[in-house]
Amino acid sequence: MGYVDGFVAAVPNAARETFRAHAEAAAVVFRENGALGVTECWGDDVPEGEVTSFSMAVQRRPDETVVFSWILWPSKEVRDAGMAKVMADPRLQPEVMPMPFDGKRMIFGGFVPIVQA
C-alpha cells in the first residue's frame, strides 16, 4: 500500500496562486525522485473546533486558509531516499523558491496505510 507523507499548513489567501505555482513546481521534483503522486487541497469546509481543529493546529490567521496535502510513495525506503534528494534539490531551496507560507506552523508526518478501499 505504499507510504504517505501528510501536511497541513495555513496559507495567506492573497498567496493562493503563488502557493499553487510553488506546489506544482515542487510536485515535479517529488515525482522525479520517486513519488507516485502529490495532492494539494485548498480548504473549503474546514470548521473551527472547540478543543482542536486544523485551524488551531496551524494557528490559522483570519486572512489565511488551511491547506491539506499528501504525497504518495511506493515505500518508506523510496520516500526516505527521495525526500533526501528533494530537500537537496537546488530548484527548491528557499533562496530560489521561497515558501509562500510560514513553514514553522506547518504540521507533517509520515504514515503507513492500513486501509485502502
mmCIF file of N, CA and C in Angstrom:
data_model
loop_
_atom_site.group_PDB
_atom_site.id
_atom_site.type_symbol
_atom_site.label_atom_id
_atom_site.label_comp_id
_atom_site.label_asym_id
_atom_site.label_seq_id
_atom_site.Cartn_x
_atom_site.Cartn_y
_atom_site.Cartn_z
ATOM 1 N N MET A 1 0.810 -1.201 0.000
ATOM 2 C CA MET A 1 0.000 0.000 0.000
ATOM 3 C C MET A 1 0.848 1.258 0.000
ATOM 4 N N GLY A 2 2.146 1.151 0.029
ATOM 5 C CA GLY A 2 2.991 2.326 -0.082
ATOM 6 C C GLY A 2 3.212 3.059 1.217
ATOM 7 N N TYR A 3 3.460 4.334 1.104
ATOM 8 C CA TYR A 3 3.760 5.208 2.228
ATOM 9 C C TYR A 3 3.226 6.592 1.894
ATOM 10 N N VAL A 4 2.761 7.318 2.895
ATOM 11 C CA VAL A 4 2.150 8.630 2.671
ATOM 12 C C VAL A 4 2.792 9.668 3.585
ATOM 13 N N ASP A 5 3.190 10.788 3.007
ATOM 14 C CA ASP A 5 3.571 11.961 3.787
ATOM 15 C C ASP A 5 2.369 12.888 3.779
ATOM 16 N N GLY A 6 1.948 13.351 4.952
ATOM 17 C CA GLY A 6 0.814 14.256 5.058
ATOM 18 C C GLY A 6 1.239 15.598 5.622
ATOM 19 N N PHE A 7 0.562 16.652 5.159
ATOM 20 C CA PHE A 7 0.912 18.015 5.552
ATOM 21 C C PHE A 7 -0.357 18.845 5.751
ATOM 22 N N VAL A 8 -0.318 19.733 6.731
ATOM 23 C CA VAL A 8 -1.367 20.728 6.911
ATOM 24 C C VAL A 8 -0.656 22.055 7.173
ATOM 25 N N ALA A 9 -1.081 23.101 6.467
ATOM 26 C CA ALA A 9 -0.453 24.413 6.618
ATOM 27 C C ALA A 9 -1.517 25.498 6.490
ATOM 28 N N ALA A 10 -1.176 26.687 6.963
ATOM 29 C CA ALA A 10 -2.018 27.872 6.781
ATOM 30 C C ALA A 10 -1.344 28.748 5.734
ATOM 31 N N VAL A 11 -2.067 29.042 4.658
ATOM 32 C CA VAL A 11 -1.511 29.819 3.550
ATOM 33 C C VAL A 11 -2.296 31.128 3.422
ATOM 34 N N PRO A 12 -1.602 32.246 3.300
ATOM 35 C CA PRO A 12 -2.318 33.514 3.109
ATOM 36 C C PRO A 12 -3.224 33.454 1.884
ATOM 37 N N ASN A 13 -4.446 33.954 2.049
ATOM 38 C CA ASN A 13 -5.406 33.957 0.935
ATOM 39 C C ASN A 13 -4.830 34.681 -0.289
ATOM 40 N N ALA A 14 -4.103 35.755 -0.054
ATOM 41 C CA ALA A 14 -3.542 36.534 -1.154
ATOM 42 C C ALA A 14 -2.453 35.771 -1.903
ATOM 43 N N ALA A 15 -1.946 34.693 -1.316
ATOM 44 C CA ALA A 15 -0.861 33.929 -1.936
ATOM 45 C C ALA A 15 -1.349 32.624 -2.563
ATOM 46 N N ARG A 16 -2.661 32.510 -2.784
ATOM 47 C CA ARG A 16 -3.194 31.247 -3.322
ATOM 48 C C ARG A 16 -2.522 30.849 -4.635
ATOM 49 N N GLU A 17 -2.428 31.745 -5.585
ATOM 50 C CA GLU A 17 -1.832 31.403 -6.876
ATOM 51 C C GLU A 17 -0.328 31.166 -6.755
ATOM 52 N N THR A 18 0.324 31.926 -5.900
ATOM 53 C CA THR A 18 1.750 31.708 -5.650
ATOM 54 C C THR A 18 1.958 30.328 -5.051
ATOM 55 N N PHE A 19 1.085 29.956 -4.095
ATOM 56 C CA PHE A 19 1.169 28.628 -3.492
ATOM 57 C C PHE A 19 0.934 27.546 -4.541
ATOM 58 N N ARG A 20 -0.080 27.724 -5.386
ATOM 59 C CA ARG A 20 -0.383 26.726 -6.416
ATOM 60 C C ARG A 20 0.819 26.524 -7.335
ATOM 61 N N ALA A 21 1.430 27.614 -7.782
ATOM 62 C CA ALA A 21 2.595 27.521 -8.657
ATOM 63 C C ALA A 21 3.771 26.847 -7.940
ATOM 64 N N HIS A 22 3.967 27.193 -6.677
ATOM 65 C CA HIS A 22 5.031 26.584 -5.868
ATOM 66 C C HIS A 22 4.775 25.085 -5.740
ATOM 67 N N ALA A 23 3.542 24.705 -5.450
ATOM 68 C CA ALA A 23 3.187 23.295 -5.280
ATOM 69 C C ALA A 23 3.366 22.514 -6.581
ATOM 70 N N GLU A 24 2.980 23.120 -7.702
ATOM 71 C CA GLU A 24 3.156 22.448 -8.994
ATOM 72 C C GLU A 24 4.634 22.225 -9.295
ATOM 73 N N ALA A 25 5.467 23.211 -9.038
ATOM 74 C CA ALA A 25 6.906 23.072 -9.286
ATOM 75 C C ALA A 25 7.522 22.024 -8.356
ATOM 76 N N ALA A 26 7.122 22.045 -7.098
ATOM 77 C CA ALA A 26 7.646 21.062 -6.142
ATOM 78 C C ALA A 26 7.187 19.652 -6.504
ATOM 79 N N ALA A 27 5.963 19.519 -6.990
ATOM 80 C CA ALA A 27 5.443 18.199 -7.365
ATOM 81 C C ALA A 27 6.299 17.557 -8.444
ATOM 82 N N VAL A 28 6.790 18.356 -9.368
ATOM 83 C CA VAL A 28 7.671 17.829 -10.419
ATOM 84 C C VAL A 28 8.912 17.204 -9.788
ATOM 85 N N VAL A 29 9.498 17.895 -8.823
ATOM 86 C CA VAL A 29 10.714 17.405 -8.169
ATOM 87 C C VAL A 29 10.405 16.149 -7.362
ATOM 88 N N PHE A 30 9.282 16.132 -6.655
ATOM 89 C CA PHE A 30 8.904 14.932 -5.899
ATOM 90 C C PHE A 30 8.720 13.740 -6.835
ATOM 91 N N ARG A 31 8.033 13.946 -7.947
ATOM 92 C CA ARG A 31 7.809 12.859 -8.912
ATOM 93 C C ARG A 31 9.124 12.371 -9.503
ATOM 94 N N GLU A 32 10.028 13.289 -9.814
ATOM 95 C CA GLU A 32 11.342 12.901 -10.347
ATOM 96 C C GLU A 32 12.129 12.041 -9.360
ATOM 97 N N ASN A 33 11.802 12.166 -8.088
ATOM 98 C CA ASN A 33 12.549 11.458 -7.053
ATOM 99 C C ASN A 33 11.760 10.331 -6.407
ATOM 100 N N GLY A 34 10.775 9.792 -7.131
ATOM 101 C CA GLY A 34 10.120 8.560 -6.699
ATOM 102 C C GLY A 34 8.699 8.655 -6.217
ATOM 103 N N ALA A 35 8.165 9.861 -5.997
ATOM 104 C CA ALA A 35 6.778 9.969 -5.539
ATOM 105 C C ALA A 35 5.836 9.498 -6.642
ATOM 106 N N LEU A 36 4.786 8.802 -6.246
ATOM 107 C CA LEU A 36 3.773 8.343 -7.198
ATOM 108 C C LEU A 36 2.769 9.438 -7.507
ATOM 109 N N GLY A 37 2.558 10.339 -6.563
ATOM 110 C CA GLY A 37 1.605 11.421 -6.757
ATOM 111 C C GLY A 37 1.691 12.434 -5.637
ATOM 112 N N VAL A 38 1.289 13.656 -5.957
ATOM 113 C CA VAL A 38 1.264 14.761 -4.998
ATOM 114 C C VAL A 38 -0.106 15.410 -5.109
ATOM 115 N N THR A 39 -0.767 15.596 -3.969
ATOM 116 C CA THR A 39 -2.084 16.223 -3.955
ATOM 117 C C THR A 39 -2.055 17.406 -2.996
ATOM 118 N N GLU A 40 -2.528 18.548 -3.478
ATOM 119 C CA GLU A 40 -2.615 19.771 -2.681
ATOM 120 C C GLU A 40 -4.073 20.220 -2.688
ATOM 121 N N CYS A 41 -4.640 20.455 -1.517
ATOM 122 C CA CYS A 41 -6.058 20.812 -1.411
ATOM 123 C C CYS A 41 -6.212 22.128 -0.649
ATOM 124 N N TRP A 42 -6.937 23.066 -1.252
ATOM 125 C CA TRP A 42 -7.235 24.362 -0.637
ATOM 126 C C TRP A 42 -8.489 24.204 0.211
ATOM 127 N N GLY A 43 -8.442 24.591 1.476
ATOM 128 C CA GLY A 43 -9.570 24.427 2.391
ATOM 129 C C GLY A 43 -10.845 25.078 1.886
ATOM 130 N N ASP A 44 -11.939 24.339 2.011
ATOM 131 C CA ASP A 44 -13.236 24.832 1.560
ATOM 132 C C ASP A 44 -14.277 24.737 2.672
ATOM 133 N N ASP A 45 -14.227 23.665 3.437
ATOM 134 C CA ASP A 45 -15.173 23.431 4.526
ATOM 135 C C ASP A 45 -14.377 22.910 5.715
ATOM 136 N N VAL A 46 -13.707 23.828 6.401
ATOM 137 C CA VAL A 46 -12.794 23.475 7.488
ATOM 138 C C VAL A 46 -13.318 24.127 8.768
ATOM 139 N N PRO A 47 -14.162 23.403 9.506
ATOM 140 C CA PRO A 47 -14.789 24.011 10.695
ATOM 141 C C PRO A 47 -13.795 24.281 11.818
ATOM 142 N N GLU A 48 -14.107 25.311 12.569
ATOM 143 C CA GLU A 48 -13.339 25.617 13.768
ATOM 144 C C GLU A 48 -13.755 24.638 14.857
ATOM 145 N N GLY A 49 -12.805 24.204 15.652
ATOM 146 C CA GLY A 49 -13.110 23.278 16.732
ATOM 147 C C GLY A 49 -13.196 23.982 18.069
ATOM 148 N N GLU A 50 -13.700 23.251 19.057
ATOM 149 C CA GLU A 50 -13.737 23.786 20.413
ATOM 150 C C GLU A 50 -12.486 23.389 21.183
ATOM 151 N N VAL A 51 -11.948 22.221 20.878
ATOM 152 C CA VAL A 51 -10.755 21.731 21.570
ATOM 153 C C VAL A 51 -9.567 21.698 20.619
ATOM 154 N N THR A 52 -9.799 21.205 19.402
ATOM 155 C CA THR A 52 -8.741 21.158 18.401
ATOM 156 C C THR A 52 -9.364 21.193 17.010
ATOM 157 N N SER A 53 -8.584 21.577 16.048
ATOM 158 C CA SER A 53 -9.044 21.630 14.655
ATOM 159 C C SER A 53 -7.824 21.848 13.768
ATOM 160 N N PHE A 54 -8.017 21.709 12.463
ATOM 161 C CA PHE A 54 -6.937 22.021 11.537
ATOM 162 C C PHE A 54 -6.478 23.461 11.736
ATOM 163 N N SER A 55 -7.435 24.382 11.858
ATOM 164 C CA SER A 55 -7.097 25.800 12.019
ATOM 165 C C SER A 55 -6.262 26.046 13.264
ATOM 166 N N MET A 56 -6.657 25.427 14.363
ATOM 167 C CA MET A 56 -5.901 25.594 15.605
ATOM 168 C C MET A 56 -4.511 24.982 15.490
ATOM 169 N N ALA A 57 -4.425 23.825 14.852
ATOM 170 C CA ALA A 57 -3.148 23.124 14.747
ATOM 171 C C ALA A 57 -2.101 23.954 14.018
ATOM 172 N N VAL A 58 -2.524 24.717 13.009
ATOM 173 C CA VAL A 58 -1.578 25.518 12.231
ATOM 174 C C VAL A 58 -1.642 27.007 12.575
ATOM 175 N N GLN A 59 -2.385 27.330 13.631
ATOM 176 C CA GLN A 59 -2.523 28.712 14.087
ATOM 177 C C GLN A 59 -2.951 29.628 12.938
ATOM 178 N N ARG A 60 -3.993 29.187 12.232
ATOM 179 C CA ARG A 60 -4.506 29.944 11.089
ATOM 180 C C ARG A 60 -4.949 31.337 11.519
ATOM 181 N N ARG A 61 -4.553 32.312 10.735
ATOM 182 C CA ARG A 61 -4.952 33.705 10.963
ATOM 183 C C ARG A 61 -6.186 34.002 10.106
ATOM 184 N N PRO A 62 -6.905 35.082 10.392
ATOM 185 C CA PRO A 62 -8.136 35.386 9.645
ATOM 186 C C PRO A 62 -7.943 35.542 8.136
ATOM 187 N N ASP A 63 -6.758 35.935 7.714
ATOM 188 C CA ASP A 63 -6.518 36.139 6.277
ATOM 189 C C ASP A 63 -5.844 34.927 5.627
ATOM 190 N N GLU A 64 -5.964 33.751 6.252
ATOM 191 C CA GLU A 64 -5.336 32.536 5.742
ATOM 192 C C GLU A 64 -6.365 31.422 5.552
ATOM 193 N N THR A 65 -5.992 30.435 4.744
ATOM 194 C CA THR A 65 -6.804 29.247 4.511
ATOM 195 C C THR A 65 -5.965 28.018 4.833
ATOM 196 N N VAL A 66 -6.598 27.001 5.382
ATOM 197 C CA VAL A 66 -5.910 25.748 5.668
ATOM 198 C C VAL A 66 -5.732 24.966 4.367
ATOM 199 N N VAL A 67 -4.526 24.459 4.170
ATOM 200 C CA VAL A 67 -4.201 23.607 3.028
ATOM 201 C C VAL A 67 -3.858 22.229 3.565
ATOM 202 N N PHE A 68 -4.417 21.208 2.923
ATOM 203 C CA PHE A 68 -4.214 19.808 3.301
ATOM 204 C C PHE A 68 -3.569 19.117 2.114
ATOM 205 N N SER A 69 -2.437 18.467 2.343
ATOM 206 C CA SER A 69 -1.664 17.910 1.237
ATOM 207 C C SER A 69 -1.130 16.531 1.599
ATOM 208 N N TRP A 70 -0.869 15.732 0.551
ATOM 209 C CA TRP A 70 -0.201 14.461 0.783
ATOM 210 C C TRP A 70 0.613 14.062 -0.429
ATOM 211 N N ILE A 71 1.632 13.261 -0.149
ATOM 212 C CA ILE A 71 2.494 12.703 -1.186
ATOM 213 C C ILE A 71 2.440 11.195 -1.025
ATOM 214 N N LEU A 72 2.166 10.501 -2.108
ATOM 215 C CA LEU A 72 2.119 9.043 -2.093
ATOM 216 C C LEU A 72 3.427 8.502 -2.646
ATOM 217 N N TRP A 73 4.024 7.597 -1.891
ATOM 218 C CA TRP A 73 5.290 6.953 -2.266
ATOM 219 C C TRP A 73 5.072 5.448 -2.383
ATOM 220 N N PRO A 74 5.891 4.757 -3.162
ATOM 221 C CA PRO A 74 5.739 3.307 -3.253
ATOM 222 C C PRO A 74 6.155 2.575 -1.977
ATOM 223 N N SER A 75 7.058 3.157 -1.183
ATOM 224 C CA SER A 75 7.519 2.533 0.061
ATOM 225 C C SER A 75 8.199 3.591 0.923
ATOM 226 N N LYS A 76 8.404 3.271 2.189
ATOM 227 C CA LYS A 76 9.111 4.199 3.072
ATOM 228 C C LYS A 76 10.561 4.356 2.628
ATOM 229 N N GLU A 77 11.150 3.283 2.140
ATOM 230 C CA GLU A 77 12.534 3.341 1.684
ATOM 231 C C GLU A 77 12.682 4.303 0.496
ATOM 232 N N VAL A 78 11.754 4.225 -0.455
ATOM 233 C CA VAL A 78 11.779 5.147 -1.599
ATOM 234 C C VAL A 78 11.545 6.566 -1.105
ATOM 235 N N ARG A 79 10.633 6.723 -0.161
ATOM 236 C CA ARG A 79 10.361 8.054 0.399
ATOM 237 C C ARG A 79 11.591 8.629 1.072
ATOM 238 N N ASP A 80 12.260 7.829 1.908
ATOM 239 C CA ASP A 80 13.431 8.343 2.621
ATOM 240 C C ASP A 80 14.521 8.795 1.649
ATOM 241 N N ALA A 81 14.800 7.977 0.645
ATOM 242 C CA ALA A 81 15.820 8.327 -0.346
ATOM 243 C C ALA A 81 15.361 9.517 -1.195
ATOM 244 N N GLY A 82 14.103 9.491 -1.628
ATOM 245 C CA GLY A 82 13.574 10.566 -2.461
ATOM 246 C C GLY A 82 13.490 11.883 -1.723
ATOM 247 N N MET A 83 13.045 11.845 -0.478
ATOM 248 C CA MET A 83 12.905 13.081 0.298
ATOM 249 C C MET A 83 14.266 13.731 0.527
ATOM 250 N N ALA A 84 15.299 12.929 0.752
ATOM 251 C CA ALA A 84 16.644 13.483 0.920
ATOM 252 C C ALA A 84 17.069 14.213 -0.350
ATOM 253 N N LYS A 85 16.778 13.630 -1.510
ATOM 254 C CA LYS A 85 17.125 14.268 -2.785
ATOM 255 C C LYS A 85 16.294 15.534 -3.012
ATOM 256 N N VAL A 86 15.025 15.479 -2.661
ATOM 257 C CA VAL A 86 14.151 16.650 -2.817
ATOM 258 C C VAL A 86 14.660 17.808 -1.964
ATOM 259 N N MET A 87 14.997 17.528 -0.714
ATOM 260 C CA MET A 87 15.444 18.593 0.195
ATOM 261 C C MET A 87 16.760 19.215 -0.268
ATOM 262 N N ALA A 88 17.575 18.458 -1.007
ATOM 263 C CA ALA A 88 18.848 18.974 -1.501
ATOM 264 C C ALA A 88 18.735 19.573 -2.900
ATOM 265 N N ASP A 89 17.594 19.431 -3.550
ATOM 266 C CA ASP A 89 17.442 19.898 -4.928
ATOM 267 C C ASP A 89 17.550 21.421 -4.983
ATOM 268 N N PRO A 90 18.441 21.943 -5.842
ATOM 269 C CA PRO A 90 18.624 23.402 -5.906
ATOM 270 C C PRO A 90 17.376 24.160 -6.339
ATOM 271 N N ARG A 91 16.459 23.508 -7.059
ATOM 272 C CA ARG A 91 15.239 24.199 -7.512
ATOM 273 C C ARG A 91 14.297 24.535 -6.367
ATOM 274 N N LEU A 92 14.432 23.836 -5.248
ATOM 275 C CA LEU A 92 13.501 24.047 -4.133
ATOM 276 C C LEU A 92 14.125 24.760 -2.940
ATOM 277 N N GLN A 93 15.328 25.259 -3.087
ATOM 278 C CA GLN A 93 15.970 25.959 -1.981
ATOM 279 C C GLN A 93 15.247 27.279 -1.715
ATOM 280 N N PRO A 94 15.142 27.666 -0.447
ATOM 281 C CA PRO A 94 14.375 28.872 -0.089
ATOM 282 C C PRO A 94 14.800 30.140 -0.815
ATOM 283 N N GLU A 95 16.082 30.268 -1.117
ATOM 284 C CA GLU A 95 16.527 31.483 -1.814
ATOM 285 C C GLU A 95 16.108 31.475 -3.282
ATOM 286 N N VAL A 96 15.810 30.303 -3.827
ATOM 287 C CA VAL A 96 15.354 30.177 -5.214
ATOM 288 C C VAL A 96 13.831 30.199 -5.280
ATOM 289 N N MET A 97 13.201 29.430 -4.396
ATOM 290 C CA MET A 97 11.741 29.339 -4.377
ATOM 291 C C MET A 97 11.254 29.404 -2.923
ATOM 292 N N PRO A 98 11.068 30.609 -2.402
ATOM 293 C CA PRO A 98 10.614 30.744 -1.013
ATOM 294 C C PRO A 98 9.212 30.163 -0.834
ATOM 295 N N MET A 99 8.998 29.544 0.322
ATOM 296 C CA MET A 99 7.665 29.010 0.618
ATOM 297 C C MET A 99 6.699 30.174 0.802
ATOM 298 N N PRO A 100 5.521 30.088 0.187
ATOM 299 C CA PRO A 100 4.545 31.185 0.301
ATOM 300 C C PRO A 100 3.666 31.067 1.556
ATOM 301 N N PHE A 101 4.225 30.506 2.617
ATOM 302 C CA PHE A 101 3.524 30.371 3.893
ATOM 303 C C PHE A 101 4.570 30.190 4.979
ATOM 304 N N ASP A 102 4.127 30.253 6.224
ATOM 305 C CA ASP A 102 5.020 30.109 7.369
ATOM 306 C C ASP A 102 5.231 28.622 7.656
ATOM 307 N N GLY A 103 6.368 28.099 7.232
ATOM 308 C CA GLY A 103 6.668 26.685 7.407
ATOM 309 C C GLY A 103 6.783 26.258 8.859
ATOM 310 N N LYS A 104 7.013 27.198 9.767
ATOM 311 C CA LYS A 104 7.108 26.858 11.185
ATOM 312 C C LYS A 104 5.760 26.426 11.754
ATOM 313 N N ARG A 105 4.666 26.826 11.080
ATOM 314 C CA ARG A 105 3.328 26.450 11.551
ATOM 315 C C ARG A 105 2.756 25.253 10.795
ATOM 316 N N MET A 106 3.517 24.698 9.873
ATOM 317 C CA MET A 106 3.069 23.521 9.128
ATOM 318 C C MET A 106 3.228 22.287 10.018
ATOM 319 N N ILE A 107 2.245 21.391 9.944
ATOM 320 C CA ILE A 107 2.390 20.111 10.621
ATOM 321 C C ILE A 107 2.512 19.042 9.548
ATOM 322 N N PHE A 108 3.290 18.019 9.843
ATOM 323 C CA PHE A 108 3.545 16.992 8.829
ATOM 324 C C PHE A 108 3.951 15.696 9.501
ATOM 325 N N GLY A 109 3.870 14.620 8.754
ATOM 326 C CA GLY A 109 4.295 13.332 9.263
ATOM 327 C C GLY A 109 4.223 12.280 8.169
ATOM 328 N N GLY A 110 4.878 11.164 8.422
ATOM 329 C CA GLY A 110 4.852 10.027 7.526
ATOM 330 C C GLY A 110 3.929 8.950 8.080
ATOM 331 N N PHE A 111 3.188 8.313 7.178
ATOM 332 C CA PHE A 111 2.144 7.370 7.597
ATOM 333 C C PHE A 111 2.183 6.082 6.781
ATOM 334 N N VAL A 112 1.923 4.980 7.463
ATOM 335 C CA VAL A 112 1.787 3.677 6.821
ATOM 336 C C VAL A 112 0.299 3.417 6.642
ATOM 337 N N PRO A 113 -0.187 3.284 5.402
ATOM 338 C CA PRO A 113 -1.607 2.998 5.193
ATOM 339 C C PRO A 113 -1.992 1.639 5.810
ATOM 340 N N ILE A 114 -3.159 1.595 6.438
ATOM 341 C CA ILE A 114 -3.642 0.326 6.974
ATOM 342 C C ILE A 114 -4.956 -0.101 6.341
ATOM 343 N N VAL A 115 -5.648 0.834 5.667
ATOM 344 C CA VAL A 115 -6.854 0.520 4.895
ATOM 345 C C VAL A 115 -6.787 1.339 3.621
ATOM 346 N N GLN A 116 -7.040 0.714 2.504
ATOM 347 C CA GLN A 116 -7.136 1.428 1.234
ATOM 348 C C GLN A 116 -8.266 0.777 0.458
ATOM 349 N N ALA A 117 -9.356 1.512 0.264
ATOM 350 C CA ALA A 117 -10.535 0.933 -0.369
ATOM 351 C C ALA A 117 -10.795 1.564 -1.726
#
